[in-house]
């Protein structure tokens, strides 16, 4: 069974700092990996989607990388801002089946 | 505006009561999903449906039931058999063949 782990569970950084969030998964037979943002009491917003054949995806100040062989993905946030404060979740979509498996999330706080 | 609408935003359940959470989408998506999120944790799949009149159990289906009579609607019933229903419930949908998952804004269910 696929298991997805995110480290750290919580992170607090000063504004302007570059930071890396980590995601690891146990089954490398994934179809894609997605990073989501969740604000308190809200639904999830898709940030980046990396296909299994890709190594990275970029959107603005966000860059996500994927290393299938080692079962790892990272989300890099450049020049963090207080508005980036949220919970970030990664999820993997297995090659077989139609379900996303989610990690527990990293709760990020960016202090002004 | 296209999107996924969940209602109500807050719901309270009495002991022994069944309650139904609504999820409606006008995105013409084929697949719909129900997830449960407990505080500080990731999402766990309850049920999903890929087409009308068909649905499959996820990882934590016990104590829940669903129906998919219309493409745009996927209501979730939390039955009295679910002994620990307090959680944040998220509905999502996806167009068949596409990877991105779109989420509603969630329903917070609490027990009185």
Short mmCIF file of C-alpha atoms in Angstrom, two decimals:
data_model
loop_
_atom_site.label_atom_id
_atom_site.label_comp_id
_atom_site.label_asym_id
_atom_site.label_seq_id
_atom_site.Cartn_x
_atom_site.Cartn_y
_atom_site.Cartn_z
CA UNK A 1 0.00 0.00 0.00
CA UNK A 2 1.30 3.44 -0.95
CA UNK A 3 2.36 5.61 1.96
CA UNK A 4 3.20 9.28 1.63
CA UNK A 5 5.19 11.16 4.27
CA UNK A 6 5.87 14.88 4.55
CA UNK A 7 8.66 16.38 6.61
CA UNK A 8 8.66 18.67 8.48
CA UNK A 9 5.11 18.70 9.83
CA UNK A 10 5.44 22.40 10.63
CA UNK A 11 7.86 25.12 9.61
CA UNK A 12 8.25 28.75 10.61
CA UNK A 13 10.55 31.06 8.63
CA UNK A 14 11.18 34.80 8.34
CA UNK A 15 9.91 36.59 5.28
CA UNK A 16 12.24 36.48 2.27
CA UNK A 17 13.78 33.13 3.05
CA UNK A 18 14.00 30.37 0.45
CA UNK A 19 12.63 27.08 1.74
CA UNK A 20 12.18 23.43 0.80
CA UNK A 21 9.32 21.13 1.71
CA UNK A 22 9.84 17.40 1.44
CA UNK A 23 7.58 14.56 0.36
CA UNK A 24 8.46 10.87 0.20
CA UNK A 25 6.45 7.91 -1.07
CA UNK A 26 6.96 4.16 -0.77
CA UNK A 27 5.73 2.87 -4.16
CA UNK A 28 7.65 4.31 -7.12
CA UNK A 29 5.02 3.12 -9.66
CA UNK A 30 3.30 6.48 -9.66
CA UNK A 31 1.43 8.14 -12.50
CA UNK A 32 1.98 11.67 -11.23
CA UNK A 33 2.57 13.71 -8.10
CA UNK A 34 0.69 16.84 -7.13
CA UNK A 35 1.36 19.61 -4.65
CA UNK A 36 -1.61 21.38 -3.07
CA UNK A 37 -2.08 24.40 -0.86
CA UNK A 38 -4.73 24.49 1.86
CA UNK A 39 -5.70 27.59 3.82
CA UNK A 40 -7.32 27.07 7.26
CA UNK A 41 -10.87 25.73 6.98
CA UNK A 42 -10.75 25.72 3.19
CA UNK A 43 -10.48 23.25 0.36
CA UNK A 44 -7.31 22.40 -1.54
CA UNK A 45 -5.88 24.36 -4.44
CA UNK A 46 -3.64 22.57 -6.92
CA UNK A 47 -0.23 24.22 -7.22
CA UNK A 48 1.88 21.95 -9.41
CA UNK A 49 1.49 18.59 -11.08
CA UNK A 50 4.52 16.53 -12.15
CA UNK A 51 4.05 13.62 -14.49
CA UNK A 52 6.04 10.47 -13.72
CA UNK A 53 8.19 11.10 -16.80
CA UNK A 54 9.11 14.64 -15.70
CA UNK A 55 11.80 15.80 -13.30
CA UNK A 56 10.39 19.19 -12.31
CA UNK A 57 7.68 21.79 -12.79
CA UNK A 58 7.79 25.51 -12.11
CA UNK A 59 5.13 28.10 -11.46
CA UNK A 60 6.24 31.56 -10.43
CA UNK A 61 8.21 31.31 -7.17
CA UNK A 62 7.39 27.61 -6.83
CA UNK A 63 9.46 24.75 -8.17
CA UNK A 64 8.63 21.10 -7.62
CA UNK A 65 11.03 18.27 -8.37
CA UNK A 66 10.45 14.54 -8.63
CA UNK A 67 12.87 11.65 -8.19
CA UNK A 68 10.84 8.51 -8.74
CA UNK A 69 13.70 6.10 -8.14
CA UNK A 70 14.27 7.40 -4.62
CA UNK A 71 10.59 8.05 -3.95
CA UNK A 72 11.02 11.75 -3.24
CA UNK A 73 9.65 15.10 -4.26
CA UNK A 74 10.53 18.58 -3.04
CA UNK A 75 8.64 21.84 -3.25
CA UNK A 76 10.94 24.85 -3.35
CA UNK A 77 9.49 28.25 -2.46
CA UNK A 78 11.67 31.22 -3.33
CA UNK A 79 11.60 34.52 -1.49
CA UNK A 80 8.82 33.47 0.88
CA UNK A 81 6.06 35.95 1.76
CA UNK A 82 3.54 36.07 4.63
CA UNK A 83 0.84 35.22 2.07
CA UNK A 84 2.52 31.87 1.53
CA UNK A 85 1.48 30.82 5.04
CA UNK A 86 -0.71 27.74 4.61
CA UNK A 87 -0.56 23.96 4.75
CA UNK A 88 1.10 22.30 1.79
CA UNK A 89 0.14 18.75 0.88
CA UNK A 90 1.64 16.39 -1.63
CA UNK A 91 -0.33 13.54 -3.18
CA UNK A 92 0.60 10.70 -5.50
CA UNK A 93 -1.60 9.18 -8.18
CA UNK A 94 -0.78 5.51 -8.69
CA UNK A 95 -0.42 4.00 -12.12
CA UNK A 96 -3.08 1.47 -11.22
CA UNK A 97 -6.36 2.72 -9.89
CA UNK A 98 -7.90 6.15 -9.72
CA UNK A 99 -7.05 7.41 -6.27
CA UNK A 100 -4.74 10.01 -4.87
CA UNK A 101 -2.84 9.16 -1.70
CA UNK A 102 -2.06 12.20 0.43
CA UNK A 103 0.74 13.03 2.82
CA UNK A 104 0.00 14.59 6.19
CA UNK A 105 1.02 18.06 5.06
CA UNK A 106 3.52 20.70 6.15
CA UNK A 107 2.10 23.69 7.98
CA UNK A 108 4.11 26.73 6.90
CA UNK A 109 4.18 30.07 8.65
CA UNK A 110 6.10 32.97 7.10
CA UNK A 111 6.69 35.75 9.62
CA UNK A 112 6.82 39.39 8.47
CA UNK B 1 -18.64 30.25 -12.63
CA UNK B 2 -17.72 26.58 -12.82
CA UNK B 3 -16.78 24.77 -9.67
CA UNK B 4 -17.61 22.41 -6.87
CA UNK B 5 -20.10 23.43 -4.20
CA UNK B 6 -20.27 21.75 -0.83
CA UNK B 7 -23.03 22.41 1.66
CA UNK B 8 -23.52 23.08 4.41
CA UNK B 9 -20.25 24.65 5.54
CA UNK B 10 -20.90 23.55 9.14
CA UNK B 11 -23.02 20.60 10.27
CA UNK B 12 -23.85 19.19 13.67
CA UNK B 13 -24.90 15.61 14.28
CA UNK B 14 -26.79 14.25 17.26
CA UNK B 15 -26.18 10.80 18.69
CA UNK B 16 -27.69 8.09 16.47
CA UNK B 17 -28.53 10.49 13.67
CA UNK B 18 -27.71 10.12 9.98
CA UNK B 19 -26.61 13.29 8.21
CA UNK B 20 -26.03 13.98 4.52
CA UNK B 21 -23.36 16.23 3.06
CA UNK B 22 -24.00 17.72 -0.35
CA UNK B 23 -21.51 17.98 -3.20
CA UNK B 24 -22.48 19.44 -6.57
CA UNK B 25 -20.21 20.20 -9.54
CA UNK B 26 -20.90 21.96 -12.83
CA UNK B 27 -17.54 21.15 -14.38
CA UNK B 28 -18.91 18.17 -16.33
CA UNK B 29 -16.38 15.99 -14.53
CA UNK B 30 -16.80 12.25 -14.62
CA UNK B 31 -15.10 11.21 -11.39
CA UNK B 32 -15.99 12.45 -7.92
CA UNK B 33 -14.39 11.76 -4.57
CA UNK B 34 -15.05 12.15 -0.85
CA UNK B 35 -12.17 12.65 1.56
CA UNK B 36 -12.03 12.98 5.32
CA UNK B 37 -9.44 15.21 7.01
CA UNK B 38 -8.71 15.07 10.73
CA UNK B 39 -6.88 17.95 12.46
CA UNK B 40 -3.24 18.18 11.46
CA UNK B 41 -3.50 15.18 9.17
CA UNK B 42 -3.70 14.45 5.49
CA UNK B 43 -6.76 13.36 3.54
CA UNK B 44 -8.16 9.84 3.62
CA UNK B 45 -10.41 8.54 0.86
CA UNK B 46 -13.93 7.50 1.86
CA UNK B 47 -15.64 6.75 -1.46
CA UNK B 48 -15.17 7.58 -5.11
CA UNK B 49 -17.25 7.33 -8.26
CA UNK B 50 -16.01 7.24 -11.82
CA UNK B 51 -19.38 7.20 -13.58
CA UNK B 52 -23.05 7.64 -12.78
CA UNK B 53 -24.65 4.80 -10.81
CA UNK B 54 -21.27 3.33 -9.88
CA UNK B 55 -19.01 3.94 -6.88
CA UNK B 56 -16.20 2.20 -4.99
CA UNK B 57 -15.11 2.13 -1.37
CA UNK B 58 -11.97 3.96 -0.38
CA UNK B 59 -9.76 3.30 2.62
CA UNK B 60 -12.27 4.30 5.33
CA UNK B 61 -15.76 3.59 3.94
CA UNK B 62 -17.21 1.99 7.09
CA UNK B 63 -20.04 4.08 8.54
CA UNK B 64 -20.53 6.08 5.33
CA UNK B 65 -22.72 5.69 2.26
CA UNK B 66 -22.93 7.49 -1.09
CA UNK B 67 -25.04 7.63 -4.22
CA UNK B 68 -24.34 8.85 -7.75
CA UNK B 69 -27.70 9.20 -9.48
CA UNK B 70 -26.63 12.27 -11.44
CA UNK B 71 -23.28 13.17 -12.96
CA UNK B 72 -23.13 16.50 -11.14
CA UNK B 73 -24.07 15.25 -7.66
CA UNK B 74 -22.32 12.93 -5.18
CA UNK B 75 -23.90 13.18 -1.70
CA UNK B 76 -22.26 11.55 1.31
CA UNK B 77 -24.30 10.18 4.21
CA UNK B 78 -22.60 9.82 7.57
CA UNK B 79 -24.54 7.09 9.32
CA UNK B 80 -24.97 6.39 13.02
CA UNK B 81 -22.54 3.51 12.57
CA UNK B 82 -19.70 6.04 12.19
CA UNK B 83 -18.70 6.43 15.83
CA UNK B 84 -16.16 9.20 15.35
CA UNK B 85 -17.59 11.45 12.64
CA UNK B 86 -16.09 14.76 13.74
CA UNK B 87 -13.83 15.86 10.88
CA UNK B 88 -13.51 18.14 7.87
CA UNK B 89 -15.04 16.54 4.77
CA UNK B 90 -13.81 17.44 1.30
CA UNK B 91 -15.38 16.62 -2.04
CA UNK B 92 -13.34 16.61 -5.23
CA UNK B 93 -13.86 15.94 -8.90
CA UNK B 94 -11.75 15.13 -11.94
CA UNK B 95 -12.36 14.84 -15.65
CA UNK B 96 -11.66 11.30 -16.84
CA UNK B 97 -8.29 11.19 -18.52
CA UNK B 98 -7.14 14.39 -16.81
CA UNK B 99 -4.95 14.37 -13.74
CA UNK B 100 -5.83 17.50 -11.81
CA UNK B 101 -8.23 17.17 -8.94
CA UNK B 102 -10.52 20.10 -8.10
CA UNK B 103 -11.78 20.50 -4.55
CA UNK B 104 -14.81 22.04 -2.89
CA UNK B 105 -14.47 24.29 0.15
CA UNK B 106 -15.34 21.57 2.63
CA UNK B 107 -17.90 20.78 5.34
CA UNK B 108 -16.96 20.72 9.03
CA UNK B 109 -19.00 18.04 10.81
CA UNK B 110 -19.20 18.04 14.59
CA UNK B 111 -21.04 15.89 17.10
CA UNK B 112 -23.39 17.51 19.62
#
